[in-house]
mmCIF file of C-alpha atoms in Angstrom:
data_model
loop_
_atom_site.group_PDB
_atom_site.id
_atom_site.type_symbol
_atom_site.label_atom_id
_atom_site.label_comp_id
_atom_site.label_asym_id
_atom_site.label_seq_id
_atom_site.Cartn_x
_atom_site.Cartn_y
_atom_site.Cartn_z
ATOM 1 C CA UNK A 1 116.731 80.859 99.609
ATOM 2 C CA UNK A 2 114.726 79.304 96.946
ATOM 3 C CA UNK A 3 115.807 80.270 93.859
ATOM 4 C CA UNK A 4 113.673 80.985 90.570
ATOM 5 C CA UNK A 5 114.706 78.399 89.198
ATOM 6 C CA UNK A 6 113.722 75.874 91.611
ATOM 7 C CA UNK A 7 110.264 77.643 91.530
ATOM 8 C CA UNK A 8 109.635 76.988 87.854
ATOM 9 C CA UNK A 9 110.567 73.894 88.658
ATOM 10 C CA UNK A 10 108.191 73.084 91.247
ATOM 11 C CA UNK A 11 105.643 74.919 89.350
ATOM 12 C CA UNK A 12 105.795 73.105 86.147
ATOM 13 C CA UNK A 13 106.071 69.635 88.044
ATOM 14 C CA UNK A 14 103.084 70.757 90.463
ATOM 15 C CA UNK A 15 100.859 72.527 87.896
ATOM 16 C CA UNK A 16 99.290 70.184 85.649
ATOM 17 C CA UNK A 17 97.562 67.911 88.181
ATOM 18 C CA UNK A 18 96.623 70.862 90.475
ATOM 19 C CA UNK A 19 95.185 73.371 87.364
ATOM 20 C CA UNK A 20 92.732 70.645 86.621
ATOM 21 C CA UNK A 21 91.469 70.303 90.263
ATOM 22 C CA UNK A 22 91.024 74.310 90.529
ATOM 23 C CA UNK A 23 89.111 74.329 87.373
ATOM 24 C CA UNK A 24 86.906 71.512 88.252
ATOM 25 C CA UNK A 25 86.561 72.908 92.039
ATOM 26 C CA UNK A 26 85.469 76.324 90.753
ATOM 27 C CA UNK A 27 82.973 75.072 88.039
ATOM 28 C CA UNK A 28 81.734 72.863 91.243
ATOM 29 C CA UNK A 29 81.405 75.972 93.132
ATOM 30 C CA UNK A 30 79.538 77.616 90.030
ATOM 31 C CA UNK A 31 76.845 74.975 90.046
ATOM 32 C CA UNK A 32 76.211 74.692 93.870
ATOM 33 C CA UNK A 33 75.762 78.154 94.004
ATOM 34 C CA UNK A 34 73.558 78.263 90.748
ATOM 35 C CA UNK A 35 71.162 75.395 92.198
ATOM 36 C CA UNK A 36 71.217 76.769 95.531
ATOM 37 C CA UNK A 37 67.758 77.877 96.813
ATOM 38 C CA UNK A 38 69.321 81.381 97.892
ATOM 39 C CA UNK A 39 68.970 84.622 96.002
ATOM 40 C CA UNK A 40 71.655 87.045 95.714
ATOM 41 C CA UNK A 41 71.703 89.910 97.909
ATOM 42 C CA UNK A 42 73.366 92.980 98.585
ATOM 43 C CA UNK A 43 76.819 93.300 100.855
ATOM 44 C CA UNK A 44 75.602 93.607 104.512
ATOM 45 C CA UNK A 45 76.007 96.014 106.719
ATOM 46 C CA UNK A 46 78.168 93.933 109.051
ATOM 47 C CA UNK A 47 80.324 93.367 105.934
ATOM 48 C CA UNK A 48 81.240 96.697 105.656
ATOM 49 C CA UNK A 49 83.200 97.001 108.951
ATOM 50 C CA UNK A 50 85.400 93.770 107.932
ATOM 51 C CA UNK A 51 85.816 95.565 104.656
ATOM 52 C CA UNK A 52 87.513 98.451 107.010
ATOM 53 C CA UNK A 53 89.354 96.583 108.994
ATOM 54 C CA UNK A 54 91.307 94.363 105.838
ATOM 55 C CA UNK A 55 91.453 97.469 104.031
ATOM 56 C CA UNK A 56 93.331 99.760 107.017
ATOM 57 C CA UNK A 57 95.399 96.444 107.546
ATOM 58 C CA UNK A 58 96.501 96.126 103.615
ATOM 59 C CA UNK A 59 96.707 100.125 103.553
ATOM 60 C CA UNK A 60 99.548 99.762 106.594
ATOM 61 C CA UNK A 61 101.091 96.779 105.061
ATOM 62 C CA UNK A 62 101.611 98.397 101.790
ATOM 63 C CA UNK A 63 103.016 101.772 103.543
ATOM 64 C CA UNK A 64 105.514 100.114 105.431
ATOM 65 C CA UNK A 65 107.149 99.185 102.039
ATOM 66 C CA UNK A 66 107.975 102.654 101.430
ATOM 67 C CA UNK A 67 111.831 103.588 101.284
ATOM 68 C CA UNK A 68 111.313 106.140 103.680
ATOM 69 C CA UNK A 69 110.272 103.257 106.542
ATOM 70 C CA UNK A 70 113.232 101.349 105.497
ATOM 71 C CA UNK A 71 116.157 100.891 107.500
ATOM 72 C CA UNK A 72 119.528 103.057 106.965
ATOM 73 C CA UNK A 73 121.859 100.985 104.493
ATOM 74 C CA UNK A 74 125.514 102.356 105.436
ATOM 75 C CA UNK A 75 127.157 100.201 102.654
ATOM 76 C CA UNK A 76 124.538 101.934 100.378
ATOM 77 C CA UNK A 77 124.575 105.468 101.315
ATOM 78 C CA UNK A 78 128.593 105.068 100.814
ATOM 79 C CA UNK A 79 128.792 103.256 97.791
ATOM 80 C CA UNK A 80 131.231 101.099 99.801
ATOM 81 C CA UNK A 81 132.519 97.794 98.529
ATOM 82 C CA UNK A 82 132.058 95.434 101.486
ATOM 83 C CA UNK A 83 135.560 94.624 101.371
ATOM 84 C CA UNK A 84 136.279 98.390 101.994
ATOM 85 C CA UNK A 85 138.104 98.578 105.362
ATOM 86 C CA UNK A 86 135.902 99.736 108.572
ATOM 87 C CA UNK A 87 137.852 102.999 109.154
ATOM 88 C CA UNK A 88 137.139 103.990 105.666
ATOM 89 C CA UNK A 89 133.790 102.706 105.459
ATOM 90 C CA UNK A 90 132.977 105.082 108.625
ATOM 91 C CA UNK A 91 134.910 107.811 107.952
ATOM 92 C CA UNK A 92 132.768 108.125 104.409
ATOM 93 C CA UNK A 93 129.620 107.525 106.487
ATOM 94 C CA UNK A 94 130.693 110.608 108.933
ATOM 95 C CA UNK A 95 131.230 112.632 106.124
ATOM 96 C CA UNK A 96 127.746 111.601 104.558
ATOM 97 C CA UNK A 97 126.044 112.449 107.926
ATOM 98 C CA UNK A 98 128.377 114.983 109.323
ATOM 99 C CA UNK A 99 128.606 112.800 112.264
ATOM 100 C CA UNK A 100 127.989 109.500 113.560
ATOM 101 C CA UNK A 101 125.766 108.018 116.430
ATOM 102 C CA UNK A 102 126.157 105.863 119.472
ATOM 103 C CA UNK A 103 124.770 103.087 116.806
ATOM 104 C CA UNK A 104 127.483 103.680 114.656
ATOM 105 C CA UNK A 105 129.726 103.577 117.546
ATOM 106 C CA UNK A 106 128.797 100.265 118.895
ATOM 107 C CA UNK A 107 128.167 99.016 114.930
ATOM 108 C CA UNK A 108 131.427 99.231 114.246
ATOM 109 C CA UNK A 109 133.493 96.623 115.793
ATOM 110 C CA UNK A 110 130.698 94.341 114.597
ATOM 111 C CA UNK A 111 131.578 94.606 111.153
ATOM 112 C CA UNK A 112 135.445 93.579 111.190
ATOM 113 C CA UNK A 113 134.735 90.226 109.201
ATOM 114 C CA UNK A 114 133.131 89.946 106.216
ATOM 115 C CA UNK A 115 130.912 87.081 107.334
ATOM 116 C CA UNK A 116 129.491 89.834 110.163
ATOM 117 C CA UNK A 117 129.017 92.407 106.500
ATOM 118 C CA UNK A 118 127.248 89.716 105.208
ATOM 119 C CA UNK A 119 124.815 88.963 108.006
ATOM 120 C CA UNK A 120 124.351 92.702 108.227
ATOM 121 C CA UNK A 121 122.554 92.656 104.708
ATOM 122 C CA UNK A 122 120.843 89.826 105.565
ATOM 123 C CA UNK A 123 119.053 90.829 108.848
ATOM 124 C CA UNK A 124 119.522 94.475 108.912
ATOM 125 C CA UNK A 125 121.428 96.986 111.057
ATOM 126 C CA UNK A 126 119.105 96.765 113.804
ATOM 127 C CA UNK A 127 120.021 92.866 114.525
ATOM 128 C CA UNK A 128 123.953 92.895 114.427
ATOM 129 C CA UNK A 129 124.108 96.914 116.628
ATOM 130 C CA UNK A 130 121.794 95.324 119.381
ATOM 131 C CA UNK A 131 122.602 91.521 119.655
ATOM 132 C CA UNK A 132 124.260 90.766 122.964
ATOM 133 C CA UNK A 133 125.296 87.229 121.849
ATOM 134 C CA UNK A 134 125.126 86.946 118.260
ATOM 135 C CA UNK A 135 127.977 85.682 116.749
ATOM 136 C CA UNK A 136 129.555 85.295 112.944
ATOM 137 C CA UNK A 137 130.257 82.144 113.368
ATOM 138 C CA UNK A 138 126.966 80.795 114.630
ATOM 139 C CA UNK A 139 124.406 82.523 112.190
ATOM 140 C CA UNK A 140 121.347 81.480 113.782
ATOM 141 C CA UNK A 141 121.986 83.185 117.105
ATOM 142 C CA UNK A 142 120.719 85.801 114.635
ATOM 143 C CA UNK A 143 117.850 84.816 113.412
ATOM 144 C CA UNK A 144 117.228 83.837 116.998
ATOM 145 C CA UNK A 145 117.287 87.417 117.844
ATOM 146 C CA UNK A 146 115.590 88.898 114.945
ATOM 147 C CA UNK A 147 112.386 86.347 115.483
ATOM 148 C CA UNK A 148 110.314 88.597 117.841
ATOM 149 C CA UNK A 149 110.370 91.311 115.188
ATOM 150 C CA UNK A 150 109.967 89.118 112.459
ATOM 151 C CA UNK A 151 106.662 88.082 114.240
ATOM 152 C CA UNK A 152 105.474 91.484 114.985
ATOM 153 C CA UNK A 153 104.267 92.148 111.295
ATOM 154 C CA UNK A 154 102.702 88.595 111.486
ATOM 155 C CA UNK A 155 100.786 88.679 114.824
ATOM 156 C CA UNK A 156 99.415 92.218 114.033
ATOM 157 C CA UNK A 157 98.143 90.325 110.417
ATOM 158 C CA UNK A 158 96.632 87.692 112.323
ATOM 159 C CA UNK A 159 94.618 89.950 114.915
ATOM 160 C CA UNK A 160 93.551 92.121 111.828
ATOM 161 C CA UNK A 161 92.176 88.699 110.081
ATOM 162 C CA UNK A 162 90.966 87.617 113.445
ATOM 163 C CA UNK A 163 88.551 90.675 114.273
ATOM 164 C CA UNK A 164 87.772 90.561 110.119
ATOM 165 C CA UNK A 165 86.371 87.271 110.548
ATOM 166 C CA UNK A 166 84.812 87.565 114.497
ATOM 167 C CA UNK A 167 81.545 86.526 115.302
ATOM 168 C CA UNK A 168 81.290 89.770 117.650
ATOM 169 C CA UNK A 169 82.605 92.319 115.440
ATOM 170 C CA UNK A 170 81.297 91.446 111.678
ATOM 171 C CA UNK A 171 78.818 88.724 112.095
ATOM 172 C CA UNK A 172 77.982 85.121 110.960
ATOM 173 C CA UNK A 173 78.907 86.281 107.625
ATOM 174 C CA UNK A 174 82.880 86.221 108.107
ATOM 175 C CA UNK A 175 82.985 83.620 110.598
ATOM 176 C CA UNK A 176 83.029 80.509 108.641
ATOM 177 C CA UNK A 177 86.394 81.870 107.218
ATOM 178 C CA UNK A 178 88.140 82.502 110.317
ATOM 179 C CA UNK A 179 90.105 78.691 110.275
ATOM 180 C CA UNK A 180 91.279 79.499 106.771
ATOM 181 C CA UNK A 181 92.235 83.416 108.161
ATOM 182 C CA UNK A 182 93.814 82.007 110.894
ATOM 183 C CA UNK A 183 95.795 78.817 108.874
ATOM 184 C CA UNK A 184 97.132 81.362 105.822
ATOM 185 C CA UNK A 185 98.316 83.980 108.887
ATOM 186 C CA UNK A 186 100.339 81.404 110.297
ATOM 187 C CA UNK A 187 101.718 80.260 107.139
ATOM 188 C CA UNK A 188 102.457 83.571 105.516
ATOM 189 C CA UNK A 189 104.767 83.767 109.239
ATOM 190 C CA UNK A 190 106.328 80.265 108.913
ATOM 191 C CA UNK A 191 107.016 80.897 104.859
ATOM 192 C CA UNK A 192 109.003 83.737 106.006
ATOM 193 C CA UNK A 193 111.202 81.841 109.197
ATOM 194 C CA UNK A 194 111.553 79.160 106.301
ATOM 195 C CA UNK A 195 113.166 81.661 103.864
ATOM 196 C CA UNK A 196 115.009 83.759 106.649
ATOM 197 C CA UNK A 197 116.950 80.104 107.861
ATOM 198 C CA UNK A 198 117.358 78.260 104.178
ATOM 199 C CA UNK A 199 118.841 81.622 102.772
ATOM 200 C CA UNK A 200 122.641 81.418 102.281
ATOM 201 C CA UNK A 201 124.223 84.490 103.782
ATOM 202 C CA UNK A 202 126.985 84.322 101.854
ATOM 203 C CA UNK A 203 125.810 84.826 98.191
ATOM 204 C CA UNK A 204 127.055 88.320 98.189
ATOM 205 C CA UNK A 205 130.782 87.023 99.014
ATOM 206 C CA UNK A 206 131.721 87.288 95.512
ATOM 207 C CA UNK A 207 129.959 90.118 94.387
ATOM 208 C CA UNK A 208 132.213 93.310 93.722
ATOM 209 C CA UNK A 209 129.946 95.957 92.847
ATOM 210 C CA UNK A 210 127.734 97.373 95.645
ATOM 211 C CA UNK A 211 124.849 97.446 93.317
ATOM 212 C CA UNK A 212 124.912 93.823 92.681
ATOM 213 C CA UNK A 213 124.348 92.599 96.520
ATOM 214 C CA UNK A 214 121.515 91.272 97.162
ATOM 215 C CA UNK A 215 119.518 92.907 100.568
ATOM 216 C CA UNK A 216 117.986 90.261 101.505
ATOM 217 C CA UNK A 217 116.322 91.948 105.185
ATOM 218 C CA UNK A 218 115.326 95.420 102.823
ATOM 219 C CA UNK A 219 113.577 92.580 100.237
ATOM 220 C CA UNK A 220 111.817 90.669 102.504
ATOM 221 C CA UNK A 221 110.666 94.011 104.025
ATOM 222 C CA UNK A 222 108.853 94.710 100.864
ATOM 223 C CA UNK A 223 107.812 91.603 99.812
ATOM 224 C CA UNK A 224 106.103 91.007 103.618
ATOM 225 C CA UNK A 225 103.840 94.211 103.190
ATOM 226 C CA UNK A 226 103.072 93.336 99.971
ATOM 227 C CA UNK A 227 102.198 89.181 100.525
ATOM 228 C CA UNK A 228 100.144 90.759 103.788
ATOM 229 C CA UNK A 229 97.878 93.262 101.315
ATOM 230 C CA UNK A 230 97.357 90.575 99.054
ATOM 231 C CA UNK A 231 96.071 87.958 101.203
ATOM 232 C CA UNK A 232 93.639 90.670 103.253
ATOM 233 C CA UNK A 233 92.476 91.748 99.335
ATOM 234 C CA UNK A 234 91.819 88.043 98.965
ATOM 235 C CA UNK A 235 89.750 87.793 101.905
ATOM 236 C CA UNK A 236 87.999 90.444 100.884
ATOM 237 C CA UNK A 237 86.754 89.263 98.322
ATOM 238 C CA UNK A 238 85.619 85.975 99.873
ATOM 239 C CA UNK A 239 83.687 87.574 102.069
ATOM 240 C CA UNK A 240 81.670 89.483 98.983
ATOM 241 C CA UNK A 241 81.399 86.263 97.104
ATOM 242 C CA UNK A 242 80.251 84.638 100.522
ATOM 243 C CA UNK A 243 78.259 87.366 101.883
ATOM 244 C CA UNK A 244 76.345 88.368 98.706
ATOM 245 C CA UNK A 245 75.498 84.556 97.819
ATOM 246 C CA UNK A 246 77.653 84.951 94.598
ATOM 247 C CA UNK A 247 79.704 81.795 95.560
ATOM 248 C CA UNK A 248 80.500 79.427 98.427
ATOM 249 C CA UNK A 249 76.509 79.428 99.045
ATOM 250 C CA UNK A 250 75.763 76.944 102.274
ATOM 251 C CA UNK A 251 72.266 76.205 101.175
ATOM 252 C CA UNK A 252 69.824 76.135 104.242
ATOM 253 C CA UNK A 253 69.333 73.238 106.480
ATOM 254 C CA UNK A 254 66.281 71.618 107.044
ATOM 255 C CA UNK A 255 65.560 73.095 110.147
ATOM 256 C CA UNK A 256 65.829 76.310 108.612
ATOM 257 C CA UNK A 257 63.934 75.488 105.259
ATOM 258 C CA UNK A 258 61.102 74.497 107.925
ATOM 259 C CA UNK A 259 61.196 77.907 109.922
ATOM 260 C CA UNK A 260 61.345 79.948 106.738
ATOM 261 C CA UNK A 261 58.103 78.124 105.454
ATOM 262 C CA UNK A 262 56.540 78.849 108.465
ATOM 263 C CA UNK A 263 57.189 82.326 108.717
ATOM 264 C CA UNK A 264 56.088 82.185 105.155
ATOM 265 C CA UNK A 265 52.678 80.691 105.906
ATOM 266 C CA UNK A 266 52.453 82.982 109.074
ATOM 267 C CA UNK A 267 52.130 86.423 106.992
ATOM 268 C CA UNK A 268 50.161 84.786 104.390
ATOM 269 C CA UNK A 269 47.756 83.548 107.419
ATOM 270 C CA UNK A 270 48.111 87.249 108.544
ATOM 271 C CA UNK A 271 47.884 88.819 105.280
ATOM 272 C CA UNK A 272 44.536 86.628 104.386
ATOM 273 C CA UNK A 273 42.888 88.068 107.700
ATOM 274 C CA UNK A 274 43.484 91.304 106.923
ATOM 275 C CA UNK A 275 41.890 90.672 103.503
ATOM 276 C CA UNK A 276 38.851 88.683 105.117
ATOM 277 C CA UNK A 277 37.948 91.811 107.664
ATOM 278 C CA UNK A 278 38.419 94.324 105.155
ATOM 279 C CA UNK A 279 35.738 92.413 102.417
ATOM 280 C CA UNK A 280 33.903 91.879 105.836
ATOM 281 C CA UNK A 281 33.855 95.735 106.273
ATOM 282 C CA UNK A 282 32.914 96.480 102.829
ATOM 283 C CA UNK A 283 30.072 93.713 102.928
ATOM 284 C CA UNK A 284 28.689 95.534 106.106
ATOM 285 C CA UNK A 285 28.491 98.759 104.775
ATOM 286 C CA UNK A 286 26.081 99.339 101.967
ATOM 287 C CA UNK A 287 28.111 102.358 100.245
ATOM 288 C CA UNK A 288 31.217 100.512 100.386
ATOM 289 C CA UNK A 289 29.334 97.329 99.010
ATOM 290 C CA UNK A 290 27.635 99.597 96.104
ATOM 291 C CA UNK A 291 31.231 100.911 94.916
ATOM 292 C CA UNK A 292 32.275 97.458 95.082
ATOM 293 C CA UNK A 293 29.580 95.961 93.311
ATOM 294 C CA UNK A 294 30.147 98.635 90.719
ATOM 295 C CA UNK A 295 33.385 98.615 90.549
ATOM 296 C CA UNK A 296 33.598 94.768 89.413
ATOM 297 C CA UNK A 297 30.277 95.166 86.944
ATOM 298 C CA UNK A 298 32.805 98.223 85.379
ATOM 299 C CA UNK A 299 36.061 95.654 85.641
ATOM 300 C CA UNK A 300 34.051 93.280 83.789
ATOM 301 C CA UNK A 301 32.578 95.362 80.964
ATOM 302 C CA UNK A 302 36.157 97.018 80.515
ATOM 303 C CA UNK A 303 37.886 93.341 80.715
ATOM 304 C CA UNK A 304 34.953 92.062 78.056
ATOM 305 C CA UNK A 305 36.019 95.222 75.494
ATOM 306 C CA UNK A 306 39.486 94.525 76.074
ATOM 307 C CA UNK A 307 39.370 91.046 75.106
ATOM 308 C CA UNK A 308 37.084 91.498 72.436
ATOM 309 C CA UNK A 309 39.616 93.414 70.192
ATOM 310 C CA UNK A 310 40.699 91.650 67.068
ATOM 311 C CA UNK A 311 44.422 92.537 67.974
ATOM 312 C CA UNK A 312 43.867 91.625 71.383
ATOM 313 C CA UNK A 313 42.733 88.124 70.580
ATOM 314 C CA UNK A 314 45.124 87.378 67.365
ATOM 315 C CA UNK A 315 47.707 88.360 70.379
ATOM 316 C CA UNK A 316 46.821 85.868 72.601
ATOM 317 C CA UNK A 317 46.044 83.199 69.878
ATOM 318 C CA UNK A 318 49.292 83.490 68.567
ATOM 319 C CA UNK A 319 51.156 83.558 72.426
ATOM 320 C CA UNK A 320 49.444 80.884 73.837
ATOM 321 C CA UNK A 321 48.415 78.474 70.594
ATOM 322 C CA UNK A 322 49.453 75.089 71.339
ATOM 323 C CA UNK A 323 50.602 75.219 75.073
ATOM 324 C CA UNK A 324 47.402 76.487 76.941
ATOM 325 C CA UNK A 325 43.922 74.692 76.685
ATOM 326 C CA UNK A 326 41.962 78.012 76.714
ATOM 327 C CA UNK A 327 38.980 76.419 77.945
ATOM 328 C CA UNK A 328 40.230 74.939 80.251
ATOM 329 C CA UNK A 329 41.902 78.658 81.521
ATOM 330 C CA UNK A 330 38.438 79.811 81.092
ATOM 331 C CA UNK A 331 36.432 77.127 83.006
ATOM 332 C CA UNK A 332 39.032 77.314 85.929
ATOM 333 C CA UNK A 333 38.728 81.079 85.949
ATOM 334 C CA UNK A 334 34.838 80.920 86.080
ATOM 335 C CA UNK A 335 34.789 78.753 88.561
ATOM 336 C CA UNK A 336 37.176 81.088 90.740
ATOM 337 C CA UNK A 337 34.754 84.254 90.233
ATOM 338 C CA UNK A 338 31.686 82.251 91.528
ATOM 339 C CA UNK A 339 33.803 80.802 94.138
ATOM 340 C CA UNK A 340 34.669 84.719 95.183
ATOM 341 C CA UNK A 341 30.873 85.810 94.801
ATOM 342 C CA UNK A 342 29.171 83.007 95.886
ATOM 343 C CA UNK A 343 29.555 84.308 100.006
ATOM 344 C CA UNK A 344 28.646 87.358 98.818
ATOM 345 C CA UNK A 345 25.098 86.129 97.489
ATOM 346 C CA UNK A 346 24.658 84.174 100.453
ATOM 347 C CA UNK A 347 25.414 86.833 102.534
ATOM 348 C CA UNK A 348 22.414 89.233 100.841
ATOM 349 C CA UNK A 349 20.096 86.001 101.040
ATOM 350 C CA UNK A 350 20.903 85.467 104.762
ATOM 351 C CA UNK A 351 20.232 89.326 105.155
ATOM 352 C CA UNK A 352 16.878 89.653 103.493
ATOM 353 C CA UNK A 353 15.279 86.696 105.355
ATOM 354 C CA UNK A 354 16.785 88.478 108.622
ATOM 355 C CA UNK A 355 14.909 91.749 107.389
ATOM 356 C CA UNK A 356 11.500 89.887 106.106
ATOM 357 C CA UNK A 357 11.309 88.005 109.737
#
């Protein structure tokens, strides 16, 4: 097993030329996503349901580090040395149960060696009581039989990340992280093979008190659920960063830039209609056109008084002094109201030469 020395190790060796890259890859990130044309947006609905599904997979993870889903420990629950000789060893384990089991039974003649005691804390009690053709002597045949259970935990990870990140189930929001989902499930499984066939059995040979030995099957129990919570919390949160346009933006292609312009331009067309029949309306009507034409003459005077005020204008000297030609403001402005009445005056013109003829 890698030790913690060897990790400080690799980290200090490793960390100085990767740090740098992170730092520079995340202000990268911070500067795409700032110059990106997309605004941020509230978590989607479809978000929500791969929220669910990482959260009831982290929630399981983390419960099945509990002592109480833990497997019995007989050298525990005895305080037994694992030297101690196997009828003692089972006699104090009857008298802890008041009894023993057809696992005990068939556990026992297992552990006559102490290289069988130490495989036992190494894979668990389940591995050496129902191994047809494990042997001491050959400590792989045991990892050989403990690898279908080892890759339960894994495979259920993987089909949580899998429907987290599906197309069907969530969306287009999750999918473009389903390579990466798929790629850390796998390696979170191989870490743990890699650790399970590098770990040297027999580093509680020398160890006398029980409390010293190292459990290496209870450990990696915990430290599975807790690696598997971890990593479904971290793709969480890539999906809110993703999915709310707070990082990892994918700015728009072109074919999209083009069809959100001319869905633009389409409402605009429509809303410009709209606008056109209802002045046509009011133009048609004479009460509609008298409220109108009073309405503006009372816009204006109020506008005129407005502006007129001493604070009013000192205000807008003062805001706009230096970066705004004011006349040329004004001009452009009077040339939009004529532009806006001029139809209008043509339009009573055309009507009265209609009436006189």
């Amino acid at each position: 097993m890698i030790s913690l020395g060897t990790f400080k190790t690799v980290l200090f060796t490793v960390g100085p030329f990767l740090l740098p890259r992170l730092i520079g890859w995340y202000r990268k990130q911070r500067v795409k996503t700032a110059t990106a044309p997309v605004a941020k947006q509230p978590v989607p609905k479809p978000v929500y349901r791969s929220f669910n599904i990482l959260f009831i997979s982290a929630l399981i993870a983390l419960a099945s580090t509990a002592p109480y889903f833990d497997p019995e420990n007989i050298f525990t629950i005895t305080s037994s040395r694992l030297q101690t000789p196997n009828d003692v060893l089972f006699t104090r384990l009857s008298l802890t149960r008041g009894g023993l089991t057809d696992n005990d039974h068939t556990l026992k003649p297992k552990l006559a060696s102490l290289d069988s005691r130490l495989l036992y804390l190494t894979y668990g009690p389940d591995v050496l009581t129902h191994c047809p053709f494990c042997l001491s002597d050959d400590p792989l045949t045991y990892f050989y039989f403990a690898l279908p259970s080892l890759m339960i935990p894994h495979l259920l990870h993987l089909l949580a990340l899998g429907m987290a990140t599906s197309n069907v189930v969530v969306g287009s929001h999750a999918n473009r992280w389903r390579t990466l989902a798929a790629t850390v499930g796998m390696c979170l499984a191989l870490c743990e093979f890699t650790l399970y066939t590098s770990y040297d059995y027999k580093v509680n040979a020398r160890k006398v008190r029980p409390e010293d030995y190292v459990l290496f099957a209870w450990n990696m129990r915990m430290f599975r659920g807790i690696v598997i919570a971890v990593a479904d919390a971290f793709f969480a949160g890539l999906l809110w960063l993703s999915s709310t346009n707070r990082m990892f933006v994918i700015p728009p292609t072109s074919a999209e830039r083009t069809e959100m312009a001319m869905r633009l331009l389409e409402s605009s067309r429509g809303k410009l209609n709209a606008v056109g029949v209802m002045r046509n309306v009011v133009s048609r009507d004479e009460n509609l056109r008298k409220k109108s034409d009073m309405y503006w003459r009372r816009e204006g005077q109020v506008m005129g008084e407005v502006m007129d005020e001493r604070e009013v204008v000192e205000g807008v000297r003062n805001a706009l002094s230096g970066r705004i030609q004011m006349a040329t403001v004004e001009a452009d402005a009077r040339k939009y109201a004529e532009g806006m009445t001029a139809w209008q005056d043509g339009w009573r013109a055309q009507t009265q030469n209609d009436v006189s003829t």
